[in-house]
Amino acid sequence: MEMNLYVNLVFFLAIPFILFISNKLRKPKNLPPGPQALPITGHLHLLKRPVHRTLHELSQKYGPVMFLQFGVRKVIEASSPKAVEECFTKNDIIFANLPEMVAGKLLNYNSSTIGLSSYGDHWKNLRRITSLEVLSQSRLAEFTNIRQEEVHLLLKELYEESNDFQPIKFVLRSKFLYLTLNITMRMIAGKRYYGKDVTNEEARQFQEVIRDMVEFHGTANLEYYLPIFQWIDIKGLKKSMVTVMKKMDRLLQNLINEHQKIRSGSAPLSDASNRKKESKRALIDVLISLQDTEPEFVTNQIIKSIIMSLLGGGTETAITTLEWPMSLLLNHPEEMKKASAEIDACVGQDRLLDENDHPKLNYLNNVITETLRLYPPVPLLLPHYSKEDCTFCGYEVPKDTMLF
């Protein structure tokens, strides 16, 4: 009995060493330079927040093309213009796919949204529909009034909260969240879900789902790097994701059903009249109309995945981009005065700014550009991975290597 226990213990302790040695033997001979890795975890111990600064510091020591090991995953980090150019030209198809993370599977229809789906026919179909029918210049121009109205409503709300110009404190981030989500959902479905006058049950459910989704933002994907975590649901995270996604899917399907009924004339008259004015050009109606001509390419699932992409891709980045220039201008009053003086000179004080004023405001454009340079909302692009062996900047890169 003791001998069997001893053998089992030795075998268990030997597994990490065996895995480490076998991994070493499989490595190509001409990998990019990088720091010494630990068994099992690789270089995960080196990562500190913010991750992009950690990678930058390591690249200063090991070069613009660097090899790392995140658990069982091989990683290449490219940080020079030449290396990045080669990613998007010579090796663009090889690095076109994204690794399958748990959040992508559970919160994005099994990674089938345009931002997470693998390169292929499905992705090409989503890109065609999105670029031609959803995000075309003419389509976005149709929603100019919606964007203006929502900005005006936000300014009115801030003015009313100012308490006769007495100093107050409020969180701009939450205000920007409500602004971007109202704009996005009015464009998609002709509905507002945030505001003092919005008190219906549908809005409450939407707010709850979005709040839960935001909490999952930036969730670590340890199981991708250390497969042992595939059998461990830390703090019930996966279960929570499944529950939230079911709620989101139900909300989106209800929107599709509602607009299909309005379009077919089978909706109650009161409901149809309330929605018809603003929803007649809503994006969801554009997509539903495509089902008549392309039913195999524009299913309800495709419509929901496009809406998910618009909500996910157009919210967090927009909020961050709005928040930083406001913070920087408040902390640099001289620059704030210059931006304000330019607006007074080019626009005047009789009306608010609109999108057509953008080309005339050179100083304000410089403020925005400098903000994006200093504080980009996405300092690292989503990680890609190689679908086959390739040569990158003179180095050998094996299949299934992640690229940052």
Short mmCIF file of C-alpha atoms in Angstrom, two decimals:
data_model
loop_
_atom_site.label_atom_id
_atom_site.label_comp_id
_atom_site.label_asym_id
_atom_site.label_seq_id
_atom_site.Cartn_x
_atom_site.Cartn_y
_atom_site.Cartn_z
CA MET A 1 0.00 0.00 0.00
CA GLU A 2 2.77 2.45 0.93
CA MET A 3 4.73 1.52 -2.20
CA ASN A 4 1.71 2.24 -4.44
CA LEU A 5 1.18 5.56 -2.71
CA TYR A 6 4.84 6.45 -3.20
CA VAL A 7 4.74 5.54 -6.92
CA ASN A 8 1.58 7.58 -7.47
CA LEU A 9 3.10 10.58 -5.70
CA VAL A 10 6.30 10.44 -7.77
CA PHE A 11 4.30 10.10 -10.98
CA PHE A 12 2.11 13.08 -10.04
CA LEU A 13 5.12 15.26 -9.24
CA ALA A 14 6.85 14.18 -12.46
CA ILE A 15 3.98 15.30 -14.72
CA PRO A 16 4.95 19.03 -14.77
CA PHE A 17 8.56 18.11 -15.55
CA ILE A 18 7.52 15.73 -18.35
CA LEU A 19 5.23 18.34 -19.87
CA PHE A 20 7.94 20.97 -19.66
CA ILE A 21 10.55 18.75 -21.35
CA SER A 22 8.16 17.59 -24.09
CA ASN A 23 7.19 21.19 -24.74
CA LYS A 24 10.87 22.11 -25.06
CA LEU A 25 11.44 19.31 -27.55
CA ARG A 26 8.53 20.47 -29.72
CA LYS A 27 9.72 24.06 -29.91
CA PRO A 28 11.02 25.27 -33.29
CA LYS A 29 14.71 26.09 -33.31
CA ASN A 30 14.36 29.67 -34.55
CA LEU A 31 11.85 31.26 -32.19
CA PRO A 32 11.98 35.00 -31.40
CA PRO A 33 13.89 35.97 -28.23
CA GLY A 34 12.14 36.12 -24.88
CA PRO A 35 12.58 35.75 -21.13
CA GLN A 36 13.12 32.41 -19.40
CA ALA A 37 9.83 30.60 -18.79
CA LEU A 38 8.71 28.68 -15.72
CA PRO A 39 7.32 25.15 -16.02
CA ILE A 40 3.54 24.95 -16.51
CA THR A 41 2.73 28.68 -16.09
CA GLY A 42 5.37 29.98 -18.51
CA HIS A 43 5.53 33.77 -18.31
CA LEU A 44 2.15 34.39 -16.67
CA HIS A 45 3.94 35.43 -13.48
CA LEU A 46 5.47 38.39 -15.35
CA LEU A 47 2.12 39.90 -16.34
CA LYS A 48 1.04 42.87 -14.25
CA ARG A 49 -1.69 45.40 -14.89
CA PRO A 50 -1.83 47.20 -17.21
CA VAL A 51 -0.74 44.29 -19.41
CA HIS A 52 0.18 46.45 -22.42
CA ARG A 53 2.77 48.33 -20.35
CA THR A 54 4.25 45.07 -19.09
CA LEU A 55 4.60 43.85 -22.67
CA HIS A 56 6.13 47.17 -23.68
CA GLU A 57 8.74 46.94 -20.93
CA LEU A 58 9.63 43.38 -21.94
CA SER A 59 9.89 44.39 -25.62
CA GLN A 60 12.40 47.09 -24.68
CA LYS A 61 14.67 44.30 -23.41
CA TYR A 62 13.98 41.49 -25.90
CA GLY A 63 13.11 43.35 -29.09
CA PRO A 64 10.09 44.30 -31.22
CA VAL A 65 9.26 40.63 -31.93
CA MET A 66 9.20 38.62 -28.71
CA PHE A 67 8.26 35.06 -27.78
CA LEU A 68 6.33 34.31 -24.57
CA GLN A 69 4.60 31.30 -23.04
CA PHE A 70 1.23 31.90 -21.34
CA GLY A 71 0.59 28.56 -19.67
CA VAL A 72 0.27 26.03 -22.49
CA ARG A 73 -0.12 28.76 -25.14
CA LYS A 74 2.72 30.05 -27.28
CA VAL A 75 2.59 33.82 -27.74
CA ILE A 76 4.25 36.23 -30.16
CA GLU A 77 4.23 39.95 -29.33
CA ALA A 78 4.81 42.37 -32.21
CA SER A 79 5.45 46.03 -31.35
CA SER A 80 7.31 47.62 -34.28
CA PRO A 81 5.65 49.17 -37.36
CA LYS A 82 7.55 46.75 -39.62
CA ALA A 83 6.42 43.70 -37.66
CA VAL A 84 2.81 44.89 -37.48
CA GLU A 85 2.80 45.59 -41.23
CA GLU A 86 3.93 42.03 -41.90
CA CYS A 87 1.06 40.76 -39.73
CA PHE A 88 -1.48 42.53 -41.94
CA THR A 89 0.11 41.82 -45.33
CA LYS A 90 2.22 38.71 -45.77
CA ASN A 91 0.56 36.76 -42.94
CA ASP A 92 -2.88 38.36 -42.86
CA ILE A 93 -4.85 35.18 -43.65
CA ILE A 94 -2.72 33.01 -41.35
CA PHE A 95 -3.37 35.35 -38.41
CA ALA A 96 -6.98 36.15 -39.36
CA ASN A 97 -8.61 34.03 -36.64
CA LEU A 98 -9.11 34.76 -32.96
CA PRO A 99 -8.59 32.29 -30.11
CA GLU A 100 -11.78 30.87 -28.62
CA MET A 101 -12.20 32.36 -25.15
CA VAL A 102 -14.92 31.45 -22.66
CA ALA A 103 -16.54 34.92 -22.85
CA GLY A 104 -16.71 34.65 -26.64
CA LYS A 105 -18.44 31.29 -26.46
CA LEU A 106 -20.91 32.07 -23.70
CA LEU A 107 -21.65 35.78 -24.30
CA ASN A 108 -21.37 36.04 -28.09
CA TYR A 109 -23.38 33.18 -29.57
CA ASN A 110 -20.51 30.70 -29.51
CA SER A 111 -18.07 33.28 -30.92
CA SER A 112 -20.25 33.85 -34.00
CA THR A 113 -20.36 37.67 -33.84
CA ILE A 114 -18.34 39.61 -36.40
CA GLY A 115 -15.63 40.57 -33.92
CA LEU A 116 -15.00 37.02 -32.73
CA SER A 117 -15.96 34.63 -35.54
CA SER A 118 -13.28 32.74 -37.48
CA TYR A 119 -12.28 33.93 -40.93
CA GLY A 120 -14.48 32.23 -43.50
CA ASP A 121 -17.87 32.37 -45.23
CA HIS A 122 -19.80 33.26 -42.06
CA TRP A 123 -17.46 36.14 -41.22
CA LYS A 124 -17.54 37.41 -44.82
CA ASN A 125 -21.34 37.37 -44.77
CA LEU A 126 -21.46 39.33 -41.50
CA ARG A 127 -18.92 41.83 -42.79
CA ARG A 128 -20.88 42.34 -46.04
CA ILE A 129 -24.18 42.94 -44.23
CA THR A 130 -22.61 45.19 -41.62
CA SER A 131 -20.60 47.36 -44.02
CA LEU A 132 -23.32 47.72 -46.67
CA GLU A 133 -26.53 47.81 -44.61
CA VAL A 134 -25.62 48.83 -41.05
CA LEU A 135 -22.52 51.04 -40.96
CA SER A 136 -22.55 52.59 -44.42
CA GLN A 137 -22.08 56.36 -44.59
CA SER A 138 -25.60 56.94 -45.90
CA ARG A 139 -27.14 54.75 -43.21
CA LEU A 140 -25.29 56.53 -40.41
CA ALA A 141 -26.34 59.89 -41.87
CA GLU A 142 -29.98 58.86 -41.47
CA PHE A 143 -29.48 58.72 -37.69
CA THR A 144 -27.87 62.15 -37.28
CA ASN A 145 -30.99 63.55 -35.58
CA ILE A 146 -30.97 60.71 -33.05
CA ARG A 147 -27.39 61.45 -32.04
CA GLN A 148 -28.12 65.19 -31.77
CA GLU A 149 -31.28 64.64 -29.73
CA GLU A 150 -29.55 62.34 -27.25
CA VAL A 151 -26.67 64.79 -26.74
CA HIS A 152 -29.17 67.60 -26.17
CA LEU A 153 -31.08 65.47 -23.65
CA LEU A 154 -27.84 64.75 -21.77
CA LEU A 155 -26.93 68.45 -21.67
CA LYS A 156 -30.43 69.29 -20.43
CA GLU A 157 -30.12 66.67 -17.68
CA LEU A 158 -26.72 67.99 -16.59
CA TYR A 159 -28.08 71.55 -16.55
CA GLU A 160 -31.06 70.53 -14.40
CA GLU A 161 -28.74 68.73 -11.97
CA SER A 162 -26.44 71.74 -11.69
CA ASN A 163 -28.67 73.28 -8.98
CA ASP A 164 -28.54 76.89 -10.13
CA PHE A 165 -24.87 76.67 -11.10
CA GLN A 166 -23.75 75.45 -7.65
CA PRO A 167 -20.77 73.05 -7.84
CA ILE A 168 -21.92 69.42 -7.96
CA LYS A 169 -20.27 66.08 -8.46
CA PHE A 170 -21.49 63.45 -10.89
CA VAL A 171 -19.91 60.46 -12.62
CA LEU A 172 -19.43 61.24 -16.28
CA ARG A 173 -18.80 57.58 -17.11
CA SER A 174 -22.34 56.54 -16.22
CA LYS A 175 -23.75 59.53 -18.14
CA PHE A 176 -21.73 58.54 -21.22
CA LEU A 177 -22.88 54.92 -20.84
CA TYR A 178 -26.53 55.98 -20.93
CA LEU A 179 -25.83 58.33 -23.85
CA THR A 180 -24.11 55.71 -26.03
CA LEU A 181 -26.62 52.96 -25.24
CA ASN A 182 -29.59 55.22 -25.95
CA ILE A 183 -28.09 56.29 -29.27
CA THR A 184 -27.24 52.70 -30.19
CA MET A 185 -30.64 51.26 -29.25
CA ARG A 186 -32.58 54.06 -30.92
CA MET A 187 -30.63 53.38 -34.10
CA ILE A 188 -31.19 49.63 -33.74
CA ALA A 189 -34.79 49.46 -32.55
CA GLY A 190 -36.14 53.00 -32.12
CA LYS A 191 -36.22 52.76 -28.30
CA ARG A 192 -34.68 54.57 -25.34
CA TYR A 193 -33.80 52.53 -22.29
CA TYR A 194 -32.26 55.20 -20.04
CA GLY A 195 -33.58 58.49 -18.69
CA LYS A 196 -35.83 59.89 -15.98
CA ASP A 197 -38.88 59.39 -18.19
CA VAL A 198 -38.03 55.73 -18.97
CA THR A 199 -39.68 53.53 -16.35
CA ASN A 200 -41.12 50.51 -18.21
CA GLU A 201 -40.31 46.89 -17.39
CA GLU A 202 -38.53 46.25 -20.70
CA ALA A 203 -36.10 49.10 -19.98
CA ARG A 204 -35.49 47.77 -16.46
CA GLN A 205 -34.64 44.32 -17.83
CA PHE A 206 -32.33 45.80 -20.46
CA GLN A 207 -30.52 47.92 -17.86
CA GLU A 208 -30.07 44.84 -15.67
CA VAL A 209 -28.61 42.74 -18.50
CA ILE A 210 -26.23 45.50 -19.60
CA ARG A 211 -25.09 46.00 -16.01
CA ASP A 212 -24.31 42.28 -15.74
CA MET A 213 -22.55 42.29 -19.13
CA VAL A 214 -20.34 45.19 -18.09
CA GLU A 215 -19.25 43.25 -15.01
CA PHE A 216 -17.90 40.51 -17.27
CA HIS A 217 -15.76 43.01 -19.19
CA GLY A 218 -12.10 42.13 -18.92
CA THR A 219 -12.80 38.73 -17.36
CA ALA A 220 -9.65 36.61 -17.25
CA ASN A 221 -9.63 33.51 -19.47
CA LEU A 222 -7.40 31.31 -17.32
CA GLU A 223 -8.82 28.08 -18.75
CA TYR A 224 -7.47 28.97 -22.19
CA TYR A 225 -3.94 29.20 -20.83
CA LEU A 226 -4.20 26.57 -18.09
CA PRO A 227 -6.67 23.83 -19.21
CA ILE A 228 -7.10 22.54 -15.65
CA PHE A 229 -9.46 25.48 -15.08
CA GLN A 230 -11.85 24.01 -17.68
CA TRP A 231 -13.19 21.79 -14.90
CA ILE A 232 -13.33 24.59 -12.34
CA ASP A 233 -16.03 27.27 -12.54
CA ILE A 234 -14.44 30.01 -10.43
CA LYS A 235 -17.14 31.81 -8.39
CA GLY A 236 -19.79 30.38 -10.72
CA LEU A 237 -18.58 32.66 -13.52
CA LYS A 238 -19.60 30.40 -16.42
CA LYS A 239 -23.01 29.74 -14.92
CA SER A 240 -23.57 33.49 -14.50
CA MET A 241 -22.55 34.12 -18.11
CA VAL A 242 -25.00 31.50 -19.39
CA THR A 243 -27.82 33.02 -17.32
CA VAL A 244 -27.13 36.58 -18.47
CA MET A 245 -26.81 35.53 -22.11
CA LYS A 246 -30.19 33.78 -21.97
CA LYS A 247 -31.74 37.04 -20.74
CA MET A 248 -30.04 39.04 -23.47
CA ASP A 249 -31.09 36.57 -26.16
CA ARG A 250 -34.69 36.73 -24.95
CA LEU A 251 -34.68 40.55 -25.08
CA LEU A 252 -33.21 40.60 -28.60
CA GLN A 253 -35.64 37.95 -29.85
CA ASN A 254 -38.57 39.93 -28.40
CA LEU A 255 -37.35 43.00 -30.33
CA ILE A 256 -37.22 41.00 -33.57
CA ASN A 257 -40.69 39.54 -32.95
CA GLU A 258 -42.10 42.98 -32.19
CA HIS A 259 -40.73 44.57 -35.34
CA GLN A 260 -41.77 41.61 -37.47
CA LYS A 261 -45.33 42.03 -36.20
CA ILE A 262 -45.29 45.78 -36.85
CA ARG A 263 -43.92 45.18 -40.35
CA SER A 264 -46.55 42.55 -41.13
CA GLY A 265 -49.36 44.66 -39.67
CA SER A 266 -50.28 42.09 -37.02
CA ALA A 267 -49.17 44.18 -34.03
CA PRO A 268 -51.78 45.94 -31.81
CA LEU A 269 -52.63 49.37 -33.22
CA SER A 270 -51.45 51.24 -30.12
CA ASP A 271 -48.09 49.45 -30.14
CA ALA A 272 -47.62 49.92 -33.88
CA SER A 273 -48.47 53.62 -33.79
CA ASN A 274 -46.11 54.24 -30.88
CA ARG A 275 -43.16 52.60 -32.66
CA LYS A 276 -43.82 53.30 -36.33
CA LYS A 277 -42.45 56.85 -36.57
CA GLU A 278 -38.97 56.13 -35.22
CA SER A 279 -38.67 52.41 -36.00
CA LYS A 280 -39.50 52.61 -39.69
CA ARG A 281 -35.83 53.23 -40.44
CA ALA A 282 -34.43 51.32 -37.48
CA LEU A 283 -31.56 48.97 -38.27
CA ILE A 284 -33.51 45.97 -37.07
CA ASP A 285 -36.16 46.69 -39.71
CA VAL A 286 -33.49 46.98 -42.40
CA LEU A 287 -32.13 43.57 -41.39
CA ILE A 288 -35.61 42.00 -41.19
CA SER A 289 -36.37 43.27 -44.70
CA LEU A 290 -33.25 41.46 -45.95
CA GLN A 291 -34.77 38.19 -44.80
CA ASP A 292 -37.21 38.42 -47.72
CA THR A 293 -34.42 38.41 -50.30
CA GLU A 294 -31.65 36.56 -48.43
CA PRO A 295 -33.36 34.23 -45.92
CA GLU A 296 -30.41 31.82 -45.81
CA PHE A 297 -27.91 34.61 -45.05
CA VAL A 298 -29.99 36.84 -42.73
CA THR A 299 -31.51 34.65 -40.04
CA ASN A 300 -32.78 35.80 -36.66
CA GLN A 301 -29.53 34.48 -35.19
CA ILE A 302 -27.52 36.66 -37.60
CA ILE A 303 -29.60 39.72 -36.66
CA LYS A 304 -29.04 39.10 -32.96
CA SER A 305 -25.30 38.60 -33.44
CA ILE A 306 -25.05 41.92 -35.33
CA ILE A 307 -26.93 43.72 -32.54
CA MET A 308 -24.61 42.14 -29.97
CA SER A 309 -21.60 43.39 -31.94
CA LEU A 310 -23.00 46.94 -32.05
CA LEU A 311 -23.72 46.92 -28.32
CA GLY A 312 -20.37 45.42 -27.37
CA GLY A 313 -18.11 47.16 -29.87
CA GLY A 314 -19.71 50.58 -29.70
CA THR A 315 -20.17 51.06 -25.98
CA GLU A 316 -17.05 50.53 -23.88
CA THR A 317 -14.65 52.06 -26.42
CA ALA A 318 -16.94 55.05 -26.98
CA ILE A 319 -17.29 55.71 -23.25
CA THR A 320 -13.53 55.54 -22.69
CA THR A 321 -12.87 57.80 -25.68
CA LEU A 322 -15.35 60.40 -24.36
CA GLU A 323 -14.13 60.20 -20.79
CA TRP A 324 -10.40 60.82 -21.37
CA PRO A 325 -10.55 64.14 -23.30
CA MET A 326 -12.99 65.54 -20.73
CA SER A 327 -10.63 64.55 -17.93
CA LEU A 328 -7.59 65.96 -19.73
CA LEU A 329 -9.27 69.26 -20.58
CA LEU A 330 -10.48 69.71 -17.00
CA ASN A 331 -6.91 69.20 -15.81
CA HIS A 332 -5.46 71.55 -18.45
CA PRO A 333 -7.56 74.75 -18.23
CA GLU A 334 -5.47 76.67 -20.78
CA GLU A 335 -6.16 74.04 -23.44
CA MET A 336 -9.82 74.06 -22.41
CA LYS A 337 -9.93 77.83 -23.03
CA LYS A 338 -8.34 77.40 -26.48
CA ALA A 339 -10.85 74.71 -27.47
CA SER A 340 -13.73 76.82 -26.18
CA ALA A 341 -12.48 79.91 -28.04
CA GLU A 342 -12.26 77.95 -31.30
CA ILE A 343 -15.84 76.72 -30.90
CA ASP A 344 -17.06 80.26 -30.21
CA ALA A 345 -15.23 81.54 -33.30
CA CYS A 346 -16.28 78.77 -35.72
CA VAL A 347 -19.75 77.89 -34.40
CA GLY A 348 -20.88 80.83 -32.32
CA GLN A 349 -23.03 80.83 -29.19
CA ASP A 350 -26.45 80.73 -30.83
CA ARG A 351 -26.48 76.96 -31.32
CA LEU A 352 -24.83 73.75 -30.19
CA LEU A 353 -22.12 71.91 -32.05
CA ASP A 354 -23.21 69.39 -34.65
CA GLU A 355 -21.35 66.78 -36.69
CA ASN A 356 -20.98 69.08 -39.70
CA ASP A 357 -18.78 71.42 -37.63
CA HIS A 358 -16.15 68.74 -37.13
CA PRO A 359 -13.89 69.59 -40.13
CA LYS A 360 -13.66 73.26 -39.06
CA LEU A 361 -12.43 72.64 -35.52
CA ASN A 362 -8.74 71.95 -36.01
CA TYR A 363 -7.68 72.51 -32.41
CA LEU A 364 -10.45 70.30 -31.01
CA ASN A 365 -9.51 67.60 -33.54
CA ASN A 366 -5.92 67.81 -32.30
CA VAL A 367 -7.14 67.40 -28.71
CA ILE A 368 -9.02 64.24 -29.71
CA THR A 369 -6.08 62.84 -31.69
CA GLU A 370 -3.60 63.50 -28.88
CA THR A 371 -5.98 61.87 -26.40
CA LEU A 372 -6.17 58.74 -28.55
CA ARG A 373 -2.37 58.69 -28.77
CA LEU A 374 -1.89 58.99 -25.02
CA TYR A 375 -4.83 56.87 -23.87
CA PRO A 376 -6.09 54.57 -26.64
CA PRO A 377 -9.29 52.77 -25.53
CA VAL A 378 -7.88 49.49 -26.87
CA PRO A 379 -4.08 49.59 -26.32
CA LEU A 380 -3.82 45.97 -27.49
CA LEU A 381 -5.81 44.59 -30.40
CA LEU A 382 -7.74 41.41 -29.72
CA PRO A 383 -5.26 38.51 -29.79
CA HIS A 384 -5.09 36.52 -33.03
CA TYR A 385 -3.54 33.12 -33.56
CA SER A 386 -1.78 31.32 -36.41
CA LYS A 387 -3.83 28.62 -38.10
CA GLU A 388 -0.66 27.05 -39.58
CA ASP A 389 3.12 27.18 -39.28
CA CYS A 390 4.63 30.31 -40.80
CA THR A 391 7.69 32.55 -40.95
CA PHE A 392 7.31 35.92 -39.28
CA CYS A 393 10.03 38.60 -39.42
CA GLY A 394 12.59 35.86 -40.08
CA TYR A 395 11.49 33.70 -37.14
CA GLU A 396 9.64 30.37 -37.12
CA VAL A 397 6.13 30.61 -35.70
CA PRO A 398 4.34 27.30 -35.00
CA LYS A 399 0.65 26.65 -35.58
CA ASP A 400 -1.79 27.87 -32.87
CA THR A 401 0.53 30.62 -31.65
CA MET A 402 -1.26 33.67 -30.23
CA LEU A 403 -0.31 37.06 -31.65
CA PHE A 404 -0.51 40.32 -29.70
#
